[in-house]
PDB file of C-alpha atoms in Angstrom:
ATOM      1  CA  UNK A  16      -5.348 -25.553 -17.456  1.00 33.00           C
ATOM      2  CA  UNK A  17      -2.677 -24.752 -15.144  1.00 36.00           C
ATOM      3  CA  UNK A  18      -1.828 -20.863 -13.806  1.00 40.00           C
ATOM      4  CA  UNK A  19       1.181 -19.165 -15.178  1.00 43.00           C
ATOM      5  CA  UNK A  20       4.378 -19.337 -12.810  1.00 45.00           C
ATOM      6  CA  UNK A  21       5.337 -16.000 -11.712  1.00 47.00           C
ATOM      7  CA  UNK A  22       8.811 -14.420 -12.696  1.00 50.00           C
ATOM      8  CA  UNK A  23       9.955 -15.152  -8.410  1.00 52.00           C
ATOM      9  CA  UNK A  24      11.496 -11.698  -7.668  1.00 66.00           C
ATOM     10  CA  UNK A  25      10.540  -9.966 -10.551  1.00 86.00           C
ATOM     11  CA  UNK A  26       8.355  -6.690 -10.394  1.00 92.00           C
ATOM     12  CA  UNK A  27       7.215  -4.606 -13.458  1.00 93.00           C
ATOM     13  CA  UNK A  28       7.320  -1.152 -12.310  1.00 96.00           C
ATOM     14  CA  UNK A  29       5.590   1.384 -15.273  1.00 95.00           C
ATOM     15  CA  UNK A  30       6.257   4.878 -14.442  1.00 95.00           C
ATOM     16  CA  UNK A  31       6.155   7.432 -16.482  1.00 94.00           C
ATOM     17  CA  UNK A  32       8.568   9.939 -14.749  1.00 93.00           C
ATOM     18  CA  UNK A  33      12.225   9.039 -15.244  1.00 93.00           C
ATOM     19  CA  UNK A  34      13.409  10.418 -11.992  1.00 94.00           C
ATOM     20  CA  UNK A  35      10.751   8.816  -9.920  1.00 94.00           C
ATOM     21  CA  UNK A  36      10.830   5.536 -12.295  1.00 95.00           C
ATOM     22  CA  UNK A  37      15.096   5.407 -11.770  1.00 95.00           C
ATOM     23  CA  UNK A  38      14.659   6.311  -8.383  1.00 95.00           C
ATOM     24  CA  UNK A  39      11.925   3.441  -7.617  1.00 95.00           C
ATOM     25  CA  UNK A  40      13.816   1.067  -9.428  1.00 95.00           C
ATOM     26  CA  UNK A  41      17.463   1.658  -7.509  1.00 95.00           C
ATOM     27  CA  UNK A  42      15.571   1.379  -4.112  1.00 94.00           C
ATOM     28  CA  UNK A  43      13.812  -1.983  -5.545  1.00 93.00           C
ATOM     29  CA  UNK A  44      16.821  -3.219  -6.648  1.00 93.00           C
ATOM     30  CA  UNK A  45      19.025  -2.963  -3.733  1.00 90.00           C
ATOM     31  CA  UNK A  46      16.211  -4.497  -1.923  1.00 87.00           C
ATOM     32  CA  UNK A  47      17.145  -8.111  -3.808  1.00 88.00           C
ATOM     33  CA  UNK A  48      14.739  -7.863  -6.434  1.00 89.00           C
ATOM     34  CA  UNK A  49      14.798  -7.406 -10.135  1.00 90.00           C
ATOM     35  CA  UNK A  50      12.864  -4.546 -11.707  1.00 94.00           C
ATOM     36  CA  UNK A  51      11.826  -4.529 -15.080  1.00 91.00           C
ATOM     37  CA  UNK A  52      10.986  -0.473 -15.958  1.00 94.00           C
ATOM     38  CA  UNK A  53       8.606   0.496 -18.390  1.00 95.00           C
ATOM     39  CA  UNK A  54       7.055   3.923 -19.447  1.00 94.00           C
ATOM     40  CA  UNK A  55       4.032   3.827 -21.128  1.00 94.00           C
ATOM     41  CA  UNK A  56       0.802   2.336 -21.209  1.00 94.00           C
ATOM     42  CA  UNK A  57       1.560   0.187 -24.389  1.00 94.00           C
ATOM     43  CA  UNK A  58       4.824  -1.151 -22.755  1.00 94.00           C
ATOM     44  CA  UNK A  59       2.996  -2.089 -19.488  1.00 93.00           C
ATOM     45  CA  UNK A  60      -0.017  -3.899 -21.248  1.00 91.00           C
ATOM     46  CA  UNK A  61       2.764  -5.629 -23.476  1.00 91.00           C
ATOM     47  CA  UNK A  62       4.281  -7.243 -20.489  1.00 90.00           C
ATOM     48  CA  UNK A  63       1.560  -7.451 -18.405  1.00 87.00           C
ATOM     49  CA  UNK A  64       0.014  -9.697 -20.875  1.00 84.00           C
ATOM     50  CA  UNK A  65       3.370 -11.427 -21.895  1.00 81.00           C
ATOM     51  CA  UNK A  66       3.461 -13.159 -18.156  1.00 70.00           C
ATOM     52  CA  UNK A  67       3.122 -12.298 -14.412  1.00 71.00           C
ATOM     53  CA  UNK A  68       5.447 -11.161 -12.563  1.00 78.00           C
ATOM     54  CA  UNK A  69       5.994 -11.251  -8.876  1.00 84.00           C
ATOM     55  CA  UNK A  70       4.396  -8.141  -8.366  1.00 88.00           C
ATOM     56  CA  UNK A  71       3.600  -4.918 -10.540  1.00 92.00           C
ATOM     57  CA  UNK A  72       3.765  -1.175  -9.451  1.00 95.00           C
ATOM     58  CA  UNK A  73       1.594   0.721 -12.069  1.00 94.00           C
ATOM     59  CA  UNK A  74       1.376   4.430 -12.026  1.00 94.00           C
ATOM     60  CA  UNK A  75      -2.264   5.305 -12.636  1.00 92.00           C
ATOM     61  CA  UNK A  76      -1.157   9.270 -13.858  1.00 91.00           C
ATOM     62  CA  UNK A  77       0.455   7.842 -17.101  1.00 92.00           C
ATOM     63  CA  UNK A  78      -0.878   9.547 -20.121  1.00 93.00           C
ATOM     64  CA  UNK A  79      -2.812   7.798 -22.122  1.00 92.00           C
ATOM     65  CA  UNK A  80      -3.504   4.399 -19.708  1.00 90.00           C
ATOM     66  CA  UNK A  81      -6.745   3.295 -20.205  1.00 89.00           C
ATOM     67  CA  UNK A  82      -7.628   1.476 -16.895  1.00 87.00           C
ATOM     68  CA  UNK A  83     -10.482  -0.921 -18.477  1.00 85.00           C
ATOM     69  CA  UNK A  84      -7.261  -2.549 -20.326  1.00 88.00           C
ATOM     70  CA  UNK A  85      -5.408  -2.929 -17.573  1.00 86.00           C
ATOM     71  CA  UNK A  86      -8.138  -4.284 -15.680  1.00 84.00           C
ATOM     72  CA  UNK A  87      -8.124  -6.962 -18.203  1.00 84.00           C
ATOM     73  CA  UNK A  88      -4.406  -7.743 -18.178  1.00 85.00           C
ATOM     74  CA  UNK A  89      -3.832  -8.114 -14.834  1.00 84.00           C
ATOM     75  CA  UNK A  90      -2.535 -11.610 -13.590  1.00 82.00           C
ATOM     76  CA  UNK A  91      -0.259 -10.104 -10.529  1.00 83.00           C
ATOM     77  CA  UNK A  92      -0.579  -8.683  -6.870  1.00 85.00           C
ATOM     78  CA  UNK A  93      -0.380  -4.951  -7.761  1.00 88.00           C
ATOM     79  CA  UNK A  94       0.125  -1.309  -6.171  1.00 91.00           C
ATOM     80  CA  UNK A  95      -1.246   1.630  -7.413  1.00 92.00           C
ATOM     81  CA  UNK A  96       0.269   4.694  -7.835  1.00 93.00           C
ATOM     82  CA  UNK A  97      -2.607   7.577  -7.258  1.00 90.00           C
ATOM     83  CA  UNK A  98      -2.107  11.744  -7.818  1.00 86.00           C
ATOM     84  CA  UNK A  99      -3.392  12.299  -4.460  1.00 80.00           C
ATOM     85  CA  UNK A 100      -4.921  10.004  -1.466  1.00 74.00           C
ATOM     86  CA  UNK A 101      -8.191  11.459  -1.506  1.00 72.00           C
ATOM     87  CA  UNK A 102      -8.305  10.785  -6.028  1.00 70.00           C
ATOM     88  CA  UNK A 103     -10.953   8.605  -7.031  1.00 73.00           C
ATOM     89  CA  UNK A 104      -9.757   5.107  -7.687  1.00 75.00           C
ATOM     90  CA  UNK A 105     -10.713   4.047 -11.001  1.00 78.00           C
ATOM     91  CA  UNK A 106     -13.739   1.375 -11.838  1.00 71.00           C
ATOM     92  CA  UNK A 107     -13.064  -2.144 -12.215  1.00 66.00           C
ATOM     93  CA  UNK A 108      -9.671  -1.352 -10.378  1.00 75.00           C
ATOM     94  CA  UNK A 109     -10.221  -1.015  -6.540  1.00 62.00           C
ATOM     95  CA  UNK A 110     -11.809  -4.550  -5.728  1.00 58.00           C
ATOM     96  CA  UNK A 111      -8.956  -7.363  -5.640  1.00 53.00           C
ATOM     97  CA  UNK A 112      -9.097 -10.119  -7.857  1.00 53.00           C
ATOM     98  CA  UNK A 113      -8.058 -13.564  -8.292  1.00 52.00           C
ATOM     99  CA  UNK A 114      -4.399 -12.120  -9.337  1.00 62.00           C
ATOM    100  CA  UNK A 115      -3.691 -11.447  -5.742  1.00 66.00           C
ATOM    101  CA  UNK A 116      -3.714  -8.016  -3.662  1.00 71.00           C
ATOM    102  CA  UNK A 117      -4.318  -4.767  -4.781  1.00 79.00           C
ATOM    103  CA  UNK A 118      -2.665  -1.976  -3.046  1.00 85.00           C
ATOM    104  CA  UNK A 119      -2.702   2.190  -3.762  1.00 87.00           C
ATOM    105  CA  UNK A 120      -0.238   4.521  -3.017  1.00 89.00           C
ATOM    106  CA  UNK A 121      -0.297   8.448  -3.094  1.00 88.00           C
ATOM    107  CA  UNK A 122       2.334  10.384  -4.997  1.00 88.00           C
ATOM    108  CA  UNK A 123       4.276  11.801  -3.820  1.00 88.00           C
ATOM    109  CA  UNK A 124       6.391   9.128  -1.953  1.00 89.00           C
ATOM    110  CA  UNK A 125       9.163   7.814  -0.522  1.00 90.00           C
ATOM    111  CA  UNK A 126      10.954   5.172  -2.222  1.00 91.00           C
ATOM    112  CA  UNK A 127      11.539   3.165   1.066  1.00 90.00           C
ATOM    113  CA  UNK A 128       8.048   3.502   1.652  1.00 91.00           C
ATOM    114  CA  UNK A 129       7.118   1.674  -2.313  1.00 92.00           C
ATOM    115  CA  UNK A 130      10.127  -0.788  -1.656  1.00 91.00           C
ATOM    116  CA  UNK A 131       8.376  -1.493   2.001  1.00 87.00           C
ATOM    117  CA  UNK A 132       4.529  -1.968   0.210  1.00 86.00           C
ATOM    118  CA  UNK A 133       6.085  -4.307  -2.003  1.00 88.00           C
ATOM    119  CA  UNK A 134       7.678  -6.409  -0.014  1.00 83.00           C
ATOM    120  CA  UNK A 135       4.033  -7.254   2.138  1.00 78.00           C
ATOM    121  CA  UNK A 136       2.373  -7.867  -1.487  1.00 79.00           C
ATOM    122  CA  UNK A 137       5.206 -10.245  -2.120  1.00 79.00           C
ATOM    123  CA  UNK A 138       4.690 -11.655   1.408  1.00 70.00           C
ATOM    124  CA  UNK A 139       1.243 -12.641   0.631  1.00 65.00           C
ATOM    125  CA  UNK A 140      -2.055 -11.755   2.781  1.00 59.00           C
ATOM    126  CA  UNK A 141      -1.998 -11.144   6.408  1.00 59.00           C
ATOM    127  CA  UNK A 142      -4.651 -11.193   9.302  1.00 72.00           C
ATOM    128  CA  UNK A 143      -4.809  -9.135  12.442  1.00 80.00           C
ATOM    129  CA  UNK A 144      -7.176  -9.275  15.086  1.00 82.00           C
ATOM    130  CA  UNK A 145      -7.390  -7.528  18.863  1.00 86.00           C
ATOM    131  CA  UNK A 146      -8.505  -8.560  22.002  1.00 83.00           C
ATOM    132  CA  UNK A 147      -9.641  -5.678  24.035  1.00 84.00           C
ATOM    133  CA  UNK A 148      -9.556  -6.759  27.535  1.00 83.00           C
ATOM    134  CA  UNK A 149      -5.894  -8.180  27.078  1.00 85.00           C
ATOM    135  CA  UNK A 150      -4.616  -5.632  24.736  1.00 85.00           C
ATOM    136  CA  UNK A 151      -2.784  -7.892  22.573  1.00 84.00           C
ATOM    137  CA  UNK A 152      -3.051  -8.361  19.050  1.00 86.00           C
ATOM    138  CA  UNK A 153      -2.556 -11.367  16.631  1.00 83.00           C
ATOM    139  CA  UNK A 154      -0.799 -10.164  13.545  1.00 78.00           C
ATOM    140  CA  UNK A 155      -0.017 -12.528  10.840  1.00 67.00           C
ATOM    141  CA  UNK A 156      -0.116 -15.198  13.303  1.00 67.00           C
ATOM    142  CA  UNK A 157       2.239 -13.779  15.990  1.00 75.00           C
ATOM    143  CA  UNK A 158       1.108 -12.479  19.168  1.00 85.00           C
ATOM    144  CA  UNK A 159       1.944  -8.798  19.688  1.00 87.00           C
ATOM    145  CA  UNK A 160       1.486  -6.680  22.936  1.00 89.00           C
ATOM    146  CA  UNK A 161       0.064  -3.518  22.949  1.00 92.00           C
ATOM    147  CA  UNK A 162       0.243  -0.535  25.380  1.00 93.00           C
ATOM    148  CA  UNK A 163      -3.289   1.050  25.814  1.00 93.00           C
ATOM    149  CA  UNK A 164      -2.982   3.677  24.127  1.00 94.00           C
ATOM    150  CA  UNK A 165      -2.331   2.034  21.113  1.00 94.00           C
ATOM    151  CA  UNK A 166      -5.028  -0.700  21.554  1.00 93.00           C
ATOM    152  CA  UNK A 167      -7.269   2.098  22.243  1.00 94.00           C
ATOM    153  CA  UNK A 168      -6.122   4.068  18.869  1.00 94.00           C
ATOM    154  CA  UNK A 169      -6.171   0.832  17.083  1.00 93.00           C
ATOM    155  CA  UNK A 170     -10.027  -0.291  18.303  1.00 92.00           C
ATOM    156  CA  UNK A 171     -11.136   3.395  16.977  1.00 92.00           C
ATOM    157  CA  UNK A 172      -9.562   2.337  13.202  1.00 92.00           C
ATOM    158  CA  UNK A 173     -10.903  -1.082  12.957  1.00 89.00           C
ATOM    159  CA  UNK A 174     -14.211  -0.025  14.716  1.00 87.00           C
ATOM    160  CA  UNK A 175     -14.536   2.575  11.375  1.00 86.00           C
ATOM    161  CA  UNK A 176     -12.436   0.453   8.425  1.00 82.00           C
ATOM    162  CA  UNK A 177     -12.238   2.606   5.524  1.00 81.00           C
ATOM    163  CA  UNK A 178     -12.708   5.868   7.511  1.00 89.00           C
ATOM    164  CA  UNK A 179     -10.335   8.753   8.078  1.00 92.00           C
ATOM    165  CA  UNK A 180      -9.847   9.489  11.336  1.00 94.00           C
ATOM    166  CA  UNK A 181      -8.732  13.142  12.359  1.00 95.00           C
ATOM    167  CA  UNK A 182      -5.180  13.044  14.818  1.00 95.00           C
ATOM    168  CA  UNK A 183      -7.764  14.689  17.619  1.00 95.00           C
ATOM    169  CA  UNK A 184     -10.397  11.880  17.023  1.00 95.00           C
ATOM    170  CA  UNK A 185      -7.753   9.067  17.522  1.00 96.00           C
ATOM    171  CA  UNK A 186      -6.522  11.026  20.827  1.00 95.00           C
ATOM    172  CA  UNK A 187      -9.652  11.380  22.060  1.00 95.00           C
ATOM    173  CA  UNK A 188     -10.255   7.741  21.389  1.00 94.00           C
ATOM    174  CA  UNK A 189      -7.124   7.231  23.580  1.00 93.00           C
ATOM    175  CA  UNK A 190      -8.289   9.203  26.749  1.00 94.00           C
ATOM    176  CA  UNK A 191      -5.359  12.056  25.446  1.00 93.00           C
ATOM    177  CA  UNK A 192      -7.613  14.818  23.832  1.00 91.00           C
ATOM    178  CA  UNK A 193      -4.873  17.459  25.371  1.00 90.00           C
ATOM    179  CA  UNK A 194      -1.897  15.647  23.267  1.00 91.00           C
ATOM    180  CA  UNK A 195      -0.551  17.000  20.188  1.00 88.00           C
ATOM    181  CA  UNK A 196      -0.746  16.216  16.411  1.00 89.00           C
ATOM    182  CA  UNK A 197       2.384  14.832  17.130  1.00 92.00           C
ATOM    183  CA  UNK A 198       1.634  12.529  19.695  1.00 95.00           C
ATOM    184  CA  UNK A 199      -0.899  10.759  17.474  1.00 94.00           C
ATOM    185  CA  UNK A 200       2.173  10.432  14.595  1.00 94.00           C
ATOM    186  CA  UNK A 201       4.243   8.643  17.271  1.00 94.00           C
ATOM    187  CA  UNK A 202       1.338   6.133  18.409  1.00 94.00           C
ATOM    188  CA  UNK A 203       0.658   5.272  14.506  1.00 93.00           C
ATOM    189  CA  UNK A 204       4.258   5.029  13.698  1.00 91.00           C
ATOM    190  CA  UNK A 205       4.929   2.262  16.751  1.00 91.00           C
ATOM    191  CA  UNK A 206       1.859   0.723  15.867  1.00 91.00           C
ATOM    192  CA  UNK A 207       3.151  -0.075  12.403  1.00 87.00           C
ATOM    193  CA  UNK A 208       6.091  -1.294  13.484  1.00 84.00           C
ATOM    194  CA  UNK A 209       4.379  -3.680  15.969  1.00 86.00           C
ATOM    195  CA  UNK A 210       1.945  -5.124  13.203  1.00 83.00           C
ATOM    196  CA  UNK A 211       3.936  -5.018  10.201  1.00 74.00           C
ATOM    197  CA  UNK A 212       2.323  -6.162   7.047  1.00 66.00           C
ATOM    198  CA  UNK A 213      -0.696  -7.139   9.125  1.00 70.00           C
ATOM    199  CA  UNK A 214      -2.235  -4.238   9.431  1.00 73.00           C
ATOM    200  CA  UNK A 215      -2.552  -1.610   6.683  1.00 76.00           C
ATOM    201  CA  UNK A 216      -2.767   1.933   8.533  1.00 86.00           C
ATOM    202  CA  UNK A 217      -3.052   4.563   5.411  1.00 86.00           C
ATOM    203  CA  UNK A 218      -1.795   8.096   6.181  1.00 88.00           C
ATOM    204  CA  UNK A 219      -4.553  10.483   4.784  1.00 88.00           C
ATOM    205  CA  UNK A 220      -2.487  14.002   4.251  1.00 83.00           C
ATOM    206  CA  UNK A 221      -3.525  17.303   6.517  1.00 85.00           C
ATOM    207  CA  UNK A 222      -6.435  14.676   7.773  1.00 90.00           C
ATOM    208  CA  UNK A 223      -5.929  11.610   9.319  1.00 93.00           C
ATOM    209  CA  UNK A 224      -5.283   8.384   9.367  1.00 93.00           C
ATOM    210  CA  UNK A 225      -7.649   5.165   8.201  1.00 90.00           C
ATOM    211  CA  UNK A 226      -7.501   1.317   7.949  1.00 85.00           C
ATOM    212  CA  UNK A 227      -8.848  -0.273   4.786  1.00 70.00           C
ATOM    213  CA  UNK A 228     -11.495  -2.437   5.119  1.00 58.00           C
TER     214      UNK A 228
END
């Protein structure tokens, strides 16, 4: 039996809020791919079923969506769309599957931000690892240099995957427990540009920051 051949470019996006759905899909679309919207849990089934796509955005809040069916549908890398970061994640749903990644993201959100998540499911998996002593890192197969603090901020999120680090704990991590909230923002933001898709640093709102194991 051979696998289905994904729609190449083609995401299903099911969102039940028109303004977040058009606005998701105009962002998606500009970004070279083709979006095919849907609205409720019947539609998304129905095409989930009908043949994978590229990738699927799901919206987890829809009325009505009964996650053990969609569990059973999928056949596509996926993101999540979640009420709040700290919402339980539903069973059957968070482990990832032969259909390829699963990722979760917290409403609300930026549409640059679900155009950027996309993109690294439709990139495929990536690997990161650090060496310490060197502070460099290997992201996706490319060697990336690191200033200290951000090795040292990075060590403290892999050391703890899954975690939620406070902004003071990563500091203090990085020998800077005098620094400000902001400081921290800075150091994750350059760090994500550094390691790209590699490297998975979740922003946990008015708490931290983690890396997913």
């Amino acid at each position: 039996m051979t696998a289905p051949v994904r729609k190449a470019g083609s995401v299903l996006l099911a969102e039940h809020e028109p303004e977040v759905a058009e606005m998701s899909a105009r962002y998606l679309e500009r970004d070279g791919l083709r979006v095919r919207p849907v609205t409720t849990p019947e539609q998304a089934l129905a095409e989930l079923t009908a043949g994978p796509d590229a990738a699927a955005v799901l919206d987890l809040t829809m009325p009505g969506l009964d996650p053990r069916r969609i569990r059973r549908a999928l056949r596509t890398p996926v993101i999540f769309l979640m009420a709040s970061p700290q919402g339980p994640r539903p069973r059957g749903l968070a482990r990832a599957g032969a259909a390829g990644p699963r990722r979760w993201l917290a409403r609300p959100f930026g549409p640059r931000q679900l155009v950027a998540m996309v993109r690294e499911v439709l990139a495929g998996p990536a690997s990161l690892s650090l060496n310490l002593p060197s502070r460099r890192a290997l992201a996706s197969g490319q060697p990336v240099k690191l200033t200290a603090t951000e090795t040292a901020v990075l060590a403290a999120l892999l050391g703890q995957p899954g975690r939620v680090l406070s902004r003071r704990q990563l500091l203090a991590a990085a020998g800077r427990p005098a620094a400000g909230d902001r400081a921290a923002d800075v150091i994750i933001a350059q760090l994500r540009v550094k390691l790209g898709g590699a490297c998975q640093i979740r922003t946990v709102r008015s708490a931290g920051y983690a890396i997913d194991p």
